[in-house]
Amino acid sequence: MPEIGKLLPALLVAGTMGSGSAFAQAQAPTPLAPTPTTAVPASSPAPSPDQANDPELARGAYIATAADCVACHTASGGKPFAGGLKIATPMGDVVSTNITPDPEHGIGKYSEKDFEQAVRHGIRRDGSNLFPVMPYVSYAGMTDQDVQALYAWFMHKVEPVPVSPPEDATTLPAAMRSAMMAWNYVTTMEKPETGDSGTYDPVRRGRYLTSALEHCGTCHTPRNFMLSEKQDRFLSGASLTGWYAPNVTSSKTSGIGSWSEDDIVTYLRTGRLDGHAQAAGPMAEAVEHSLSHLTDSDLHAIATYLLQVPVMEDDLDVKPRDSFGKPQEVADIRHDVPKRIDDLTEMDGAGIYDANCAACHGHDGAGTRNHYAPSLFNNTTVGSARPDNLIMTILKGVDRTTKDGHALMPGFGATSDVERLTDTEIASLVNYLTATFGSGDHHVTAQQVADFRNAK
Amino acid sequence: MSSEQTLSADVVIVGSGVAGSSIANELVRAGISVIVLEAGPRVDRQHFVENFRNLENKPSYQGPFPAVPWARHPPDQVTPNDYLHTAGPDAEAYQQVYLRMMGGTTWHWAGCAWRYLPSDFELKTRYGQGRDWALKYDDLEPFYYQAEVMMGVCGPDPAKEDLGSPRKQPYPMDALPISYAAQEFRKLIAEKTPWRVVHEPQARNTRPYDGRPTCEGHNNCMPICPIGAMYNGSYSVYHAEAAGAKFVANAVVYRIERDAANKRVTAVHYYDPEKTSHRVTGKYFVIAAHCIETAKLLLVSADEQSPDGVANSSGHVGRNMMDHTGVQVTFISGDKALWPGRGPLETNVIDNFRDGDWRNERGAYLVHMVDDNQVDLATQMAIAKGYVGRELEERIRYLAAHTVRLFSHNEALPDPENRLTLSKTKKDILGIPHPDVYYKLPEYTVKSCEHTRKVFRELIGLMHGTDEQWTPGYFPQDHPSGSTIMGVDPKDSVVDGECRTHDHDNLFIASSSVFSTVGTGNITLTVAALALRVADTLKKEFAHA
């Protein structure tokens, strides 16, 4: 686990005191990516009929969806875009702001220029800097036309909510904001695209969607010592708050180059590719709120683009993550006498699997025939050389709603009503799973699981 | 032996099942401090699942839940057994099983979440039988709904399938899809009889609900739902704990202490497994244990102030024991294969006999077509008939596809002679007497069962059934009730309409033990609704204090 909490202080010190040396002492690359700490309702803005009559508003609605604004700017159970979602950052929690057109509590007083400055440059109307939790580094690539449409849609179609979210519970000192100004100078921003983004050829359209709107790199591109995305390692994989956003370059071994264009489209639209992969955590949210609402041609454009992104090989994942394992021959782990319930011996990995997982994923790991419960072999999460997402999935579960339905695997973490596994139990389970269905026993320790459990 | 340490809370609850844990959850979220004392241990699902998987005797509902020595519960329904001693003409019909552990007996219920009918609360007024409750259906309706939301109950659209209990809101979840066997059974009943089959309301997820997954039809709701799709009390324990309630496992309450006037309870005392005694004080006390354990505790607490037991000035503690003692038959259908055993265990009910004018002379009942996997029974039958080799396999396949199981819940009446007392000879390791129960099936129930047998024979005939196997005598349904009966008159009842004991102002009982009659639907939802109503009463009293 990267010790992400130690990075931004270095940045702060550097920014406010003018010392560059702290940068060099910063540790491993880390993301500033937002990870909602609570679930967001599926309230993505879909164009309504009257929007369809106004091309600009329809475009704005679609851009808002593709840029996934709702994910961060809506609290769990709250009104769309009224903010209030607590977002874990390396420095503490930040509460997202109200971006409805309410003049007092939202962005109602923003001119189009103010709006553009915030979205593409990370500068608020009062002149202060936004934290890059707001992915303006990516949104900088948006065309003028799309920013205008987005502004029009927010001003005319989003219901004003006259409530301010609770003040930032953040530990981020105000001075941090000015530090961002320095950071903005040295980080790489997307270059604004030009013309009508609706007329681009598939690769250009795919690049635009991937880089400027969906801001895929925010999570999937590793960051350099200054926390800027390393453009020379574009989409080659990075950690965020416990989850690992994997290599999605066109590498056939480390990335998704062995998937067809249709495979990628299916995954992006539904959050799953049967017999290969399922989206959980932040990716499930991206699918739920944004990707599943994109047009088929846009999803194909993204897939086309991804399949020609430069190959990046990974140090650890040197075989396709979905290429490991096979059905497990069912071992008889039965005994004939029930254990006394007041003598609770800790089960081994096979026992924990049997008691907690096998009911859905099968004793042989093949999952259900309709893949609602996926197979555990030929599964990117189990096959990856990094156990991160397997551990996180066990801790947090999967909760993903799309037009195809609501996929829910309960978590087995500290708030589960189904089962609360200990760190030791999860370590045993993960090692059993990777040894049986994945790329080998990862020898995960209870301490590692604890680190993931506490990851922020 | 007494411990120096005294625990204290605003409300002290005995029992952590659906009643105790849901009251705790409600109170603690209203800012009222709560301690819940659970006699049994705390064990999590994975151990029960493994016990079940390791068990040779799969139909044993108690098997995966072995009791601890300091909180015994009955083993499977056998007579005699070494904990719940039953006697009387129908001793075997009162072999109830239940669990003493954190979360309670809903670890192994089938999730059937019936509301009672309005008439069930007014049996005396409407039919001249039994008793009236000291509350009416309408008093309980909002709490029924609250309980349905808490547990996550699925059920049919009331506009399409009215189950007779008026609803102000639809069920929280859509009804379960019905299995092939159920579809065929429905068709048969609709086409060939004047009756109907309805969706049984179930505390079971038909969509992700409350962070728990959708039912996958593992078909072993009893003894244990392996994935948490079915409600059990442990969820309410977790929810209450998350809000700050304190739960103490292995805390066997054995004494209820009152003030000098014997009007208010001042403390309860419990033993830990080493028999160290602990005293727990509070402003209010709720006994939320199982029907049998609730009566046992009140009787065990007898002392000079109350020689017949606490809350027992009426002498009715331990009396009026009821159940849904019924009739059970399995047979081989001569019609096409039904393949039972897909989906949850109990999803289909013939509800035509739940109410009618005839209730003035015989009890109501409901009929379950049980959708359980019949491979185990089919195998036993085929082997018993001497099949071997390929013919054995074919026979098992045929029998598993064609075996039908029917059972009924028949209404009992409160009879003071049907009585729980403390064993004079048997005690547990803490020195607490075991429960003894005398049981004679009321004539009202016998007549009801006779009617059921007639209906079952008709159904067997319709399905060209053979190889009938009737469960001898009567079939206990594990729905004990009535041992601290509710009523208006303190002379012949233990609690009032609020479930407050007539004798002690700050002592409530939240258990099926307060039922005045037992109706026909499974009892748990009514237990939960009564418990939530107790929580509501307590919240109001604290608000006024």
JSON list of N, CA and C in Angstrom, two decimals, chain B residues 117-159:
[
{"chain": "B", "resi": 117, "resn": "LEU", "atom": "N", "xyz": [-54.81, -11.89, 10.62]},
{"chain": "B", "resi": 117, "resn": "LEU", "atom": "CA", "xyz": [-56.05, -11.31, 10.11]},
{"chain": "B", "resi": 117, "resn": "LEU", "atom": "C", "xyz": [-56.70, -10.48, 11.21]},
{"chain": "B", "resi": 118, "resn": "PRO", "atom": "N", "xyz": [-57.47, -9.47, 10.84]},
{"chain": "B", "resi": 118, "resn": "PRO", "atom": "CA", "xyz": [-58.18, -8.71, 11.88]},
{"chain": "B", "resi": 118, "resn": "PRO", "atom": "C", "xyz": [-58.98, -9.63, 12.81]},
{"chain": "B", "resi": 119, "resn": "SER", "atom": "N", "xyz": [-59.58, -10.68, 12.24]},
{"chain": "B", "resi": 119, "resn": "SER", "atom": "CA", "xyz": [-60.40, -11.58, 13.07]},
{"chain": "B", "resi": 119, "resn": "SER", "atom": "C", "xyz": [-59.57, -12.35, 14.08]},
{"chain": "B", "resi": 120, "resn": "ASP", "atom": "N", "xyz": [-58.28, -12.56, 13.79]},
{"chain": "B", "resi": 120, "resn": "ASP", "atom": "CA", "xyz": [-57.44, -13.31, 14.72]},
{"chain": "B", "resi": 120, "resn": "ASP", "atom": "C", "xyz": [-57.34, -12.62, 16.08]},
{"chain": "B", "resi": 121, "resn": "PHE", "atom": "N", "xyz": [-57.53, -11.29, 16.07]},
{"chain": "B", "resi": 121, "resn": "PHE", "atom": "CA", "xyz": [-57.42, -10.54, 17.32]},
{"chain": "B", "resi": 121, "resn": "PHE", "atom": "C", "xyz": [-58.74, -10.49, 18.09]},
{"chain": "B", "resi": 122, "resn": "GLU", "atom": "N", "xyz": [-59.81, -10.98, 17.45]},
{"chain": "B", "resi": 122, "resn": "GLU", "atom": "CA", "xyz": [-61.16, -10.88, 18.07]},
{"chain": "B", "resi": 122, "resn": "GLU", "atom": "C", "xyz": [-61.89, -12.20, 17.98]},
{"chain": "B", "resi": 123, "resn": "LEU", "atom": "N", "xyz": [-61.23, -13.25, 18.31]},
{"chain": "B", "resi": 123, "resn": "LEU", "atom": "CA", "xyz": [-61.83, -14.57, 18.14]},
{"chain": "B", "resi": 123, "resn": "LEU", "atom": "C", "xyz": [-63.05, -14.75, 19.04]},
{"chain": "B", "resi": 124, "resn": "LYS", "atom": "N", "xyz": [-62.95, -14.21, 20.25]},
{"chain": "B", "resi": 124, "resn": "LYS", "atom": "CA", "xyz": [-64.06, -14.35, 21.21]},
{"chain": "B", "resi": 124, "resn": "LYS", "atom": "C", "xyz": [-65.29, -13.58, 20.72]},
{"chain": "B", "resi": 125, "resn": "THR", "atom": "N", "xyz": [-65.06, -12.31, 20.35]},
{"chain": "B", "resi": 125, "resn": "THR", "atom": "CA", "xyz": [-66.17, -11.47, 19.91]},
{"chain": "B", "resi": 125, "resn": "THR", "atom": "C", "xyz": [-66.84, -12.02, 18.65]},
{"chain": "B", "resi": 126, "resn": "ARG", "atom": "N", "xyz": [-66.01, -12.43, 17.71]},
{"chain": "B", "resi": 126, "resn": "ARG", "atom": "CA", "xyz": [-66.57, -12.84, 16.41]},
{"chain": "B", "resi": 126, "resn": "ARG", "atom": "C", "xyz": [-67.10, -14.26, 16.43]},
{"chain": "B", "resi": 127, "resn": "TYR", "atom": "N", "xyz": [-66.43, -15.16, 17.16]},
{"chain": "B", "resi": 127, "resn": "TYR", "atom": "CA", "xyz": [-66.79, -16.56, 17.04]},
{"chain": "B", "resi": 127, "resn": "TYR", "atom": "C", "xyz": [-67.08, -17.24, 18.38]},
{"chain": "B", "resi": 128, "resn": "GLY", "atom": "N", "xyz": [-66.99, -16.48, 19.44]},
{"chain": "B", "resi": 128, "resn": "GLY", "atom": "CA", "xyz": [-67.29, -17.05, 20.75]},
{"chain": "B", "resi": 128, "resn": "GLY", "atom": "C", "xyz": [-66.26, -18.06, 21.23]},
{"chain": "B", "resi": 129, "resn": "GLN", "atom": "N", "xyz": [-65.08, -18.04, 20.65]},
{"chain": "B", "resi": 129, "resn": "GLN", "atom": "CA", "xyz": [-64.05, -19.00, 21.04]},
{"chain": "B", "resi": 129, "resn": "GLN", "atom": "C", "xyz": [-62.83, -18.26, 21.60]},
{"chain": "B", "resi": 130, "resn": "GLY", "atom": "N", "xyz": [-62.07, -18.95, 22.46]},
{"chain": "B", "resi": 130, "resn": "GLY", "atom": "CA", "xyz": [-60.79, -18.41, 22.93]},
{"chain": "B", "resi": 130, "resn": "GLY", "atom": "C", "xyz": [-60.92, -17.07, 23.61]},
{"chain": "B", "resi": 131, "resn": "ARG", "atom": "N", "xyz": [-60.09, -16.15, 23.21]},
{"chain": "B", "resi": 131, "resn": "ARG", "atom": "CA", "xyz": [-60.05, -14.83, 23.82]},
{"chain": "B", "resi": 131, "resn": "ARG", "atom": "C", "xyz": [-59.95, -13.76, 22.75]},
{"chain": "B", "resi": 132, "resn": "ASP", "atom": "N", "xyz": [-60.19, -12.54, 23.15]},
{"chain": "B", "resi": 132, "resn": "ASP", "atom": "CA", "xyz": [-59.82, -11.38, 22.33]},
{"chain": "B", "resi": 132, "resn": "ASP", "atom": "C", "xyz": [-58.46, -10.89, 22.82]},
{"chain": "B", "resi": 133, "resn": "TRP", "atom": "N", "xyz": [-57.71, -10.33, 21.92]},
{"chain": "B", "resi": 133, "resn": "TRP", "atom": "CA", "xyz": [-56.48, -9.63, 22.33]},
{"chain": "B", "resi": 133, "resn": "TRP", "atom": "C", "xyz": [-56.90, -8.30, 22.97]},
{"chain": "B", "resi": 134, "resn": "ALA", "atom": "N", "xyz": [-55.98, -7.69, 23.70]},
{"chain": "B", "resi": 134, "resn": "ALA", "atom": "CA", "xyz": [-56.26, -6.37, 24.26]},
{"chain": "B", "resi": 134, "resn": "ALA", "atom": "C", "xyz": [-55.82, -5.28, 23.28]},
{"chain": "B", "resi": 135, "resn": "LEU", "atom": "N", "xyz": [-55.74, -5.63, 22.02]},
{"chain": "B", "resi": 135, "resn": "LEU", "atom": "CA", "xyz": [-55.50, -4.65, 20.96]},
{"chain": "B", "resi": 135, "resn": "LEU", "atom": "C", "xyz": [-56.15, -5.17, 19.70]},
{"chain": "B", "resi": 136, "resn": "LYS", "atom": "N", "xyz": [-56.29, -4.28, 18.72]},
{"chain": "B", "resi": 136, "resn": "LYS", "atom": "CA", "xyz": [-56.92, -4.68, 17.47]},
{"chain": "B", "resi": 136, "resn": "LYS", "atom": "C", "xyz": [-55.90, -4.60, 16.33]},
{"chain": "B", "resi": 137, "resn": "TYR", "atom": "N", "xyz": [-56.31, -5.21, 15.22]},
{"chain": "B", "resi": 137, "resn": "TYR", "atom": "CA", "xyz": [-55.43, -5.21, 14.05]},
{"chain": "B", "resi": 137, "resn": "TYR", "atom": "C", "xyz": [-54.96, -3.81, 13.71]},
{"chain": "B", "resi": 138, "resn": "ASP", "atom": "N", "xyz": [-55.88, -2.84, 13.75]},
{"chain": "B", "resi": 138, "resn": "ASP", "atom": "CA", "xyz": [-55.52, -1.48, 13.35]},
{"chain": "B", "resi": 138, "resn": "ASP", "atom": "C", "xyz": [-54.46, -0.87, 14.27]},
{"chain": "B", "resi": 139, "resn": "ASP", "atom": "N", "xyz": [-54.46, -1.30, 15.52]},
{"chain": "B", "resi": 139, "resn": "ASP", "atom": "CA", "xyz": [-53.42, -0.80, 16.44]},
{"chain": "B", "resi": 139, "resn": "ASP", "atom": "C", "xyz": [-52.03, -1.27, 16.00]},
{"chain": "B", "resi": 140, "resn": "LEU", "atom": "N", "xyz": [-52.01, -2.43, 15.39]},
{"chain": "B", "resi": 140, "resn": "LEU", "atom": "CA", "xyz": [-50.73, -3.04, 15.05]},
{"chain": "B", "resi": 140, "resn": "LEU", "atom": "C", "xyz": [-50.30, -2.74, 13.62]},
{"chain": "B", "resi": 141, "resn": "GLU", "atom": "N", "xyz": [-51.24, -2.29, 12.80]},
{"chain": "B", "resi": 141, "resn": "GLU", "atom": "CA", "xyz": [-50.96, -2.15, 11.36]},
{"chain": "B", "resi": 141, "resn": "GLU", "atom": "C", "xyz": [-49.69, -1.33, 11.07]},
{"chain": "B", "resi": 142, "resn": "PRO", "atom": "N", "xyz": [-49.52, -0.14, 11.69]},
{"chain": "B", "resi": 142, "resn": "PRO", "atom": "CA", "xyz": [-48.31, 0.62, 11.37]},
{"chain": "B", "resi": 142, "resn": "PRO", "atom": "C", "xyz": [-47.03, -0.13, 11.78]},
{"chain": "B", "resi": 143, "resn": "PHE", "atom": "N", "xyz": [-47.13, -0.91, 12.83]},
{"chain": "B", "resi": 143, "resn": "PHE", "atom": "CA", "xyz": [-45.94, -1.62, 13.30]},
{"chain": "B", "resi": 143, "resn": "PHE", "atom": "C", "xyz": [-45.67, -2.87, 12.46]},
{"chain": "B", "resi": 144, "resn": "TYR", "atom": "N", "xyz": [-46.74, -3.44, 11.92]},
{"chain": "B", "resi": 144, "resn": "TYR", "atom": "CA", "xyz": [-46.54, -4.50, 10.94]},
{"chain": "B", "resi": 144, "resn": "TYR", "atom": "C", "xyz": [-45.70, -3.97, 9.78]},
{"chain": "B", "resi": 145, "resn": "TYR", "atom": "N", "xyz": [-46.07, -2.79, 9.32]},
{"chain": "B", "resi": 145, "resn": "TYR", "atom": "CA", "xyz": [-45.33, -2.24, 8.18]},
{"chain": "B", "resi": 145, "resn": "TYR", "atom": "C", "xyz": [-43.89, -1.92, 8.57]},
{"chain": "B", "resi": 146, "resn": "GLN", "atom": "N", "xyz": [-43.73, -1.34, 9.74]},
{"chain": "B", "resi": 146, "resn": "GLN", "atom": "CA", "xyz": [-42.38, -1.03, 10.21]},
{"chain": "B", "resi": 146, "resn": "GLN", "atom": "C", "xyz": [-41.53, -2.30, 10.28]},
{"chain": "B", "resi": 147, "resn": "ALA", "atom": "N", "xyz": [-42.15, -3.37, 10.75]},
{"chain": "B", "resi": 147, "resn": "ALA", "atom": "CA", "xyz": [-41.43, -4.65, 10.84]},
{"chain": "B", "resi": 147, "resn": "ALA", "atom": "C", "xyz": [-41.10, -5.19, 9.46]},
{"chain": "B", "resi": 148, "resn": "GLU", "atom": "N", "xyz": [-42.03, -5.00, 8.52]},
{"chain": "B", "resi": 148, "resn": "GLU", "atom": "CA", "xyz": [-41.77, -5.48, 7.15]},
{"chain": "B", "resi": 148, "resn": "GLU", "atom": "C", "xyz": [-40.61, -4.73, 6.51]},
{"chain": "B", "resi": 149, "resn": "VAL", "atom": "N", "xyz": [-40.53, -3.43, 6.80]},
{"chain": "B", "resi": 149, "resn": "VAL", "atom": "CA", "xyz": [-39.42, -2.65, 6.25]},
{"chain": "B", "resi": 149, "resn": "VAL", "atom": "C", "xyz": [-38.11, -3.06, 6.92]},
{"chain": "B", "resi": 150, "resn": "MET", "atom": "N", "xyz": [-38.17, -3.24, 8.23]},
{"chain": "B", "resi": 150, "resn": "MET", "atom": "CA", "xyz": [-36.97, -3.61, 8.97]},
{"chain": "B", "resi": 150, "resn": "MET", "atom": "C", "xyz": [-36.41, -4.94, 8.48]},
{"chain": "B", "resi": 151, "resn": "MET", "atom": "N", "xyz": [-37.29, -5.90, 8.28]},
{"chain": "B", "resi": 151, "resn": "MET", "atom": "CA", "xyz": [-36.83, -7.23, 7.89]},
{"chain": "B", "resi": 151, "resn": "MET", "atom": "C", "xyz": [-36.60, -7.36, 6.39]},
{"chain": "B", "resi": 152, "resn": "GLY", "atom": "N", "xyz": [-37.29, -6.52, 5.63]},
{"chain": "B", "resi": 152, "resn": "GLY", "atom": "CA", "xyz": [-37.25, -6.68, 4.18]},
{"chain": "B", "resi": 152, "resn": "GLY", "atom": "C", "xyz": [-38.19, -7.80, 3.77]},
{"chain": "B", "resi": 153, "resn": "VAL", "atom": "N", "xyz": [-39.49, -7.48, 3.71]},
{"chain": "B", "resi": 153, "resn": "VAL", "atom": "CA", "xyz": [-40.48, -8.51, 3.38]},
{"chain": "B", "resi": 153, "resn": "VAL", "atom": "C", "xyz": [-40.94, -8.34, 1.94]},
{"chain": "B", "resi": 154, "resn": "CYS", "atom": "N", "xyz": [-40.97, -9.44, 1.21]},
{"chain": "B", "resi": 154, "resn": "CYS", "atom": "CA", "xyz": [-41.52, -9.42, -0.14]},
{"chain": "B", "resi": 154, "resn": "CYS", "atom": "C", "xyz": [-42.90, -10.05, -0.10]},
{"chain": "B", "resi": 155, "resn": "GLY", "atom": "N", "xyz": [-43.77, -9.57, -0.97]},
{"chain": "B", "resi": 155, "resn": "GLY", "atom": "CA", "xyz": [-45.11, -10.12, -0.99]},
{"chain": "B", "resi": 155, "resn": "GLY", "atom": "C", "xyz": [-45.85, -9.66, -2.22]},
{"chain": "B", "resi": 156, "resn": "PRO", "atom": "N", "xyz": [-47.04, -10.20, -2.43]},
{"chain": "B", "resi": 156, "resn": "PRO", "atom": "CA", "xyz": [-47.78, -9.91, -3.65]},
{"chain": "B", "resi": 156, "resn": "PRO", "atom": "C", "xyz": [-48.40, -8.51, -3.63]},
{"chain": "B", "resi": 157, "resn": "ASP", "atom": "N", "xyz": [-48.70, -8.00, -4.79]},
{"chain": "B", "resi": 157, "resn": "ASP", "atom": "CA", "xyz": [-49.41, -6.75, -4.95]},
{"chain": "B", "resi": 157, "resn": "ASP", "atom": "C", "xyz": [-50.81, -6.93, -4.34]},
{"chain": "B", "resi": 158, "resn": "PRO", "atom": "N", "xyz": [-51.15, -6.14, -3.31]},
{"chain": "B", "resi": 158, "resn": "PRO", "atom": "CA", "xyz": [-52.44, -6.34, -2.62]},
{"chain": "B", "resi": 158, "resn": "PRO", "atom": "C", "xyz": [-53.64, -6.20, -3.56]},
{"chain": "B", "resi": 159, "resn": "ALA", "atom": "N", "xyz": [-53.48, -5.42, -4.63]},
{"chain": "B", "resi": 159, "resn": "ALA", "atom": "CA", "xyz": [-54.60, -5.25, -5.56]},
{"chain": "B", "resi": 159, "resn": "ALA", "atom": "C", "xyz": [-54.86, -6.55, -6.33]}
]
